[in-house]
XYZ file of N, CA and C in Angstrom:
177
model
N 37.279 -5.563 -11.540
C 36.043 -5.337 -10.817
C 36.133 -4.101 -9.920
N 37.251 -4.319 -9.168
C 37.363 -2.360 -8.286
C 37.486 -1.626 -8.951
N 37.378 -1.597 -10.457
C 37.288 -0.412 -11.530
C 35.625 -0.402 -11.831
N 34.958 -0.903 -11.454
C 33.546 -1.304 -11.865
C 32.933 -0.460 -10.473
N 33.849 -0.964 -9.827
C 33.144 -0.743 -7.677
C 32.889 0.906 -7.780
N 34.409 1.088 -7.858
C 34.478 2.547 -7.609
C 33.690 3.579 -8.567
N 33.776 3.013 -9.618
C 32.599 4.152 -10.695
C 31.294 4.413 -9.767
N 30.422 2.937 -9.508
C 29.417 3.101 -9.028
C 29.209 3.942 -7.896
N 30.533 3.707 -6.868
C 30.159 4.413 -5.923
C 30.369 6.077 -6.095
N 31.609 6.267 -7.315
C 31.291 7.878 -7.572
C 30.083 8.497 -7.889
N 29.367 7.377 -8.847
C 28.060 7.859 -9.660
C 26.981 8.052 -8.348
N 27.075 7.097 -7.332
C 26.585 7.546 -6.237
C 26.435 8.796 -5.168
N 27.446 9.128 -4.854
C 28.315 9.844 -4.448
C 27.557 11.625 -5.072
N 27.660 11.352 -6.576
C 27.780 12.737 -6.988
C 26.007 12.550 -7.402
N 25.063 11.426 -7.359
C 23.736 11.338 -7.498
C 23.071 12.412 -5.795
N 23.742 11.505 -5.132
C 23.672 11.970 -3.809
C 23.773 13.674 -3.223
N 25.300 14.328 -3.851
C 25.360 15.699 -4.045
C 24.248 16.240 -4.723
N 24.136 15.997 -6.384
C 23.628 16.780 -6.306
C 21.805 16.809 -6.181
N 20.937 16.134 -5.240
C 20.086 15.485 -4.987
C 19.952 16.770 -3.861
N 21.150 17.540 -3.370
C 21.139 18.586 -2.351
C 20.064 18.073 -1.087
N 20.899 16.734 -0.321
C 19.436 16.560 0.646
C 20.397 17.775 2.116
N 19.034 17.611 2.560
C 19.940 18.561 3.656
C 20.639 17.629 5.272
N 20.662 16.666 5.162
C 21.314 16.204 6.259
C 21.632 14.586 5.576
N 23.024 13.888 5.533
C 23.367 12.896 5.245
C 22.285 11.734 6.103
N 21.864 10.821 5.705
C 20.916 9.759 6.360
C 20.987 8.173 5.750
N 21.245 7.348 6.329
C 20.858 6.161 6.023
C 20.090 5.078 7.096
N 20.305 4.193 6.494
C 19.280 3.061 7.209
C 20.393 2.353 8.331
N 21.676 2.505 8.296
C 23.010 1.918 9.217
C 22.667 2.992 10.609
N 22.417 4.217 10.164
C 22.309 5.341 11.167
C 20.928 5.485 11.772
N 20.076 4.861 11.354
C 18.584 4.891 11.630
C 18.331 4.648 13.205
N 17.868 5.165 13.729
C 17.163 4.883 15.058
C 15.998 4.052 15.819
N 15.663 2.772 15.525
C 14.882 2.367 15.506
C 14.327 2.480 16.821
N 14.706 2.714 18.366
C 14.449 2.932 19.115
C 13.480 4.200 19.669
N 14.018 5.066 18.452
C 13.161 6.197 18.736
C 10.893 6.385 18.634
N 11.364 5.134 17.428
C 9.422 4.819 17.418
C 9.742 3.327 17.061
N 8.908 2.793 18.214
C 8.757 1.387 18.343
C 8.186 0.764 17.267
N 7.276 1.610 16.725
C 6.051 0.890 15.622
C 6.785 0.949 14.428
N 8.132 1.417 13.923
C 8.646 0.450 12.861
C 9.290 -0.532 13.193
N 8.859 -1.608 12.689
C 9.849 -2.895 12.585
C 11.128 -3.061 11.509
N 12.395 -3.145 12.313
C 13.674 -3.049 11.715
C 13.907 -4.375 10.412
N 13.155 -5.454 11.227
C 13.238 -6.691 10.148
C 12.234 -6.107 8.949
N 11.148 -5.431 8.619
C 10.555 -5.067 7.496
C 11.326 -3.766 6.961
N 11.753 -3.330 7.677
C 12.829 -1.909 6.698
C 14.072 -2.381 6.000
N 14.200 -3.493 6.933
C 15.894 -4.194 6.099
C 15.204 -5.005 5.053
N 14.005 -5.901 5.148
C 13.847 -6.622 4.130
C 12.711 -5.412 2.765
N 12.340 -4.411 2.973
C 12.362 -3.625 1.995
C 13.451 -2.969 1.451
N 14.228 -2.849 2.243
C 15.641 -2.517 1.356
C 16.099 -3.073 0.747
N 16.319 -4.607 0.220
C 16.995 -5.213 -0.185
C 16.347 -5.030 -1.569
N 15.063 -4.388 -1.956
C 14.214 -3.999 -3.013
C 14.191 -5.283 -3.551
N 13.939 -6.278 -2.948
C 13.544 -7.670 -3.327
C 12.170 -7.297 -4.394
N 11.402 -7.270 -3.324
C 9.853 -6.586 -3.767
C 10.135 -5.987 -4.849
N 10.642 -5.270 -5.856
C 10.798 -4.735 -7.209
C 11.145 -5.893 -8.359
N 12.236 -6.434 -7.448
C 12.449 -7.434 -8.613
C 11.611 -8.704 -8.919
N 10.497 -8.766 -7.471
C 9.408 -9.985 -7.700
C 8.904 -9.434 -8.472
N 8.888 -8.581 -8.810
C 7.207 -7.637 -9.435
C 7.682 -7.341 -10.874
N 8.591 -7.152 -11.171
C 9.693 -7.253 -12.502
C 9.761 -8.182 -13.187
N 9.441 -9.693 -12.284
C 9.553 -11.003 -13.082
C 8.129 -11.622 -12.859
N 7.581 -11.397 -12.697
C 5.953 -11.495 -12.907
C 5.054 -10.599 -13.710
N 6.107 -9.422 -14.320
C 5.047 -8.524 -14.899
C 5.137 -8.797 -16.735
C-alpha cells in the first residue's frame, strides 16, 4: 500500500508543479479569521467532495 501512497502523492506533487500556481495554498493554511462570512464547517464539509459523489450515485 505505501507503494500505492507514494505514487499518488508524486502524481500530485508534479499535477501541482506543473499547474504553475503562483503561491503554494491550502485549506490547513487558510485563514478563516480574515472574513468572517465564510463558514469553516461548510469549506471542510465541501472538501470532503461528498457532494460529487451524492450526485454520482443518483445520476
Amino acid at each position: 500500500m505505501a507503494e500505492c501512497d507514494d505514487r499518488a502523492r508524486r502524481r500530485s506533487e508534479r499535477r501541482i508543479k506543473a499547474a504553475a500556481f503562483p503561491r503554494d495554498k491550502s485549506l490547513r493554511a487558510f485563514d478563516f479569521d480574515a472574513n468572517p462570512h465564510v463558514d469553516p464547517a461548510v469549506i471542510h464539509t465541501l472538501a470532503t467532495c461528498d457532494w460529487v459523489k451524492k450526485a454520482c450515485r443518483s445520476a
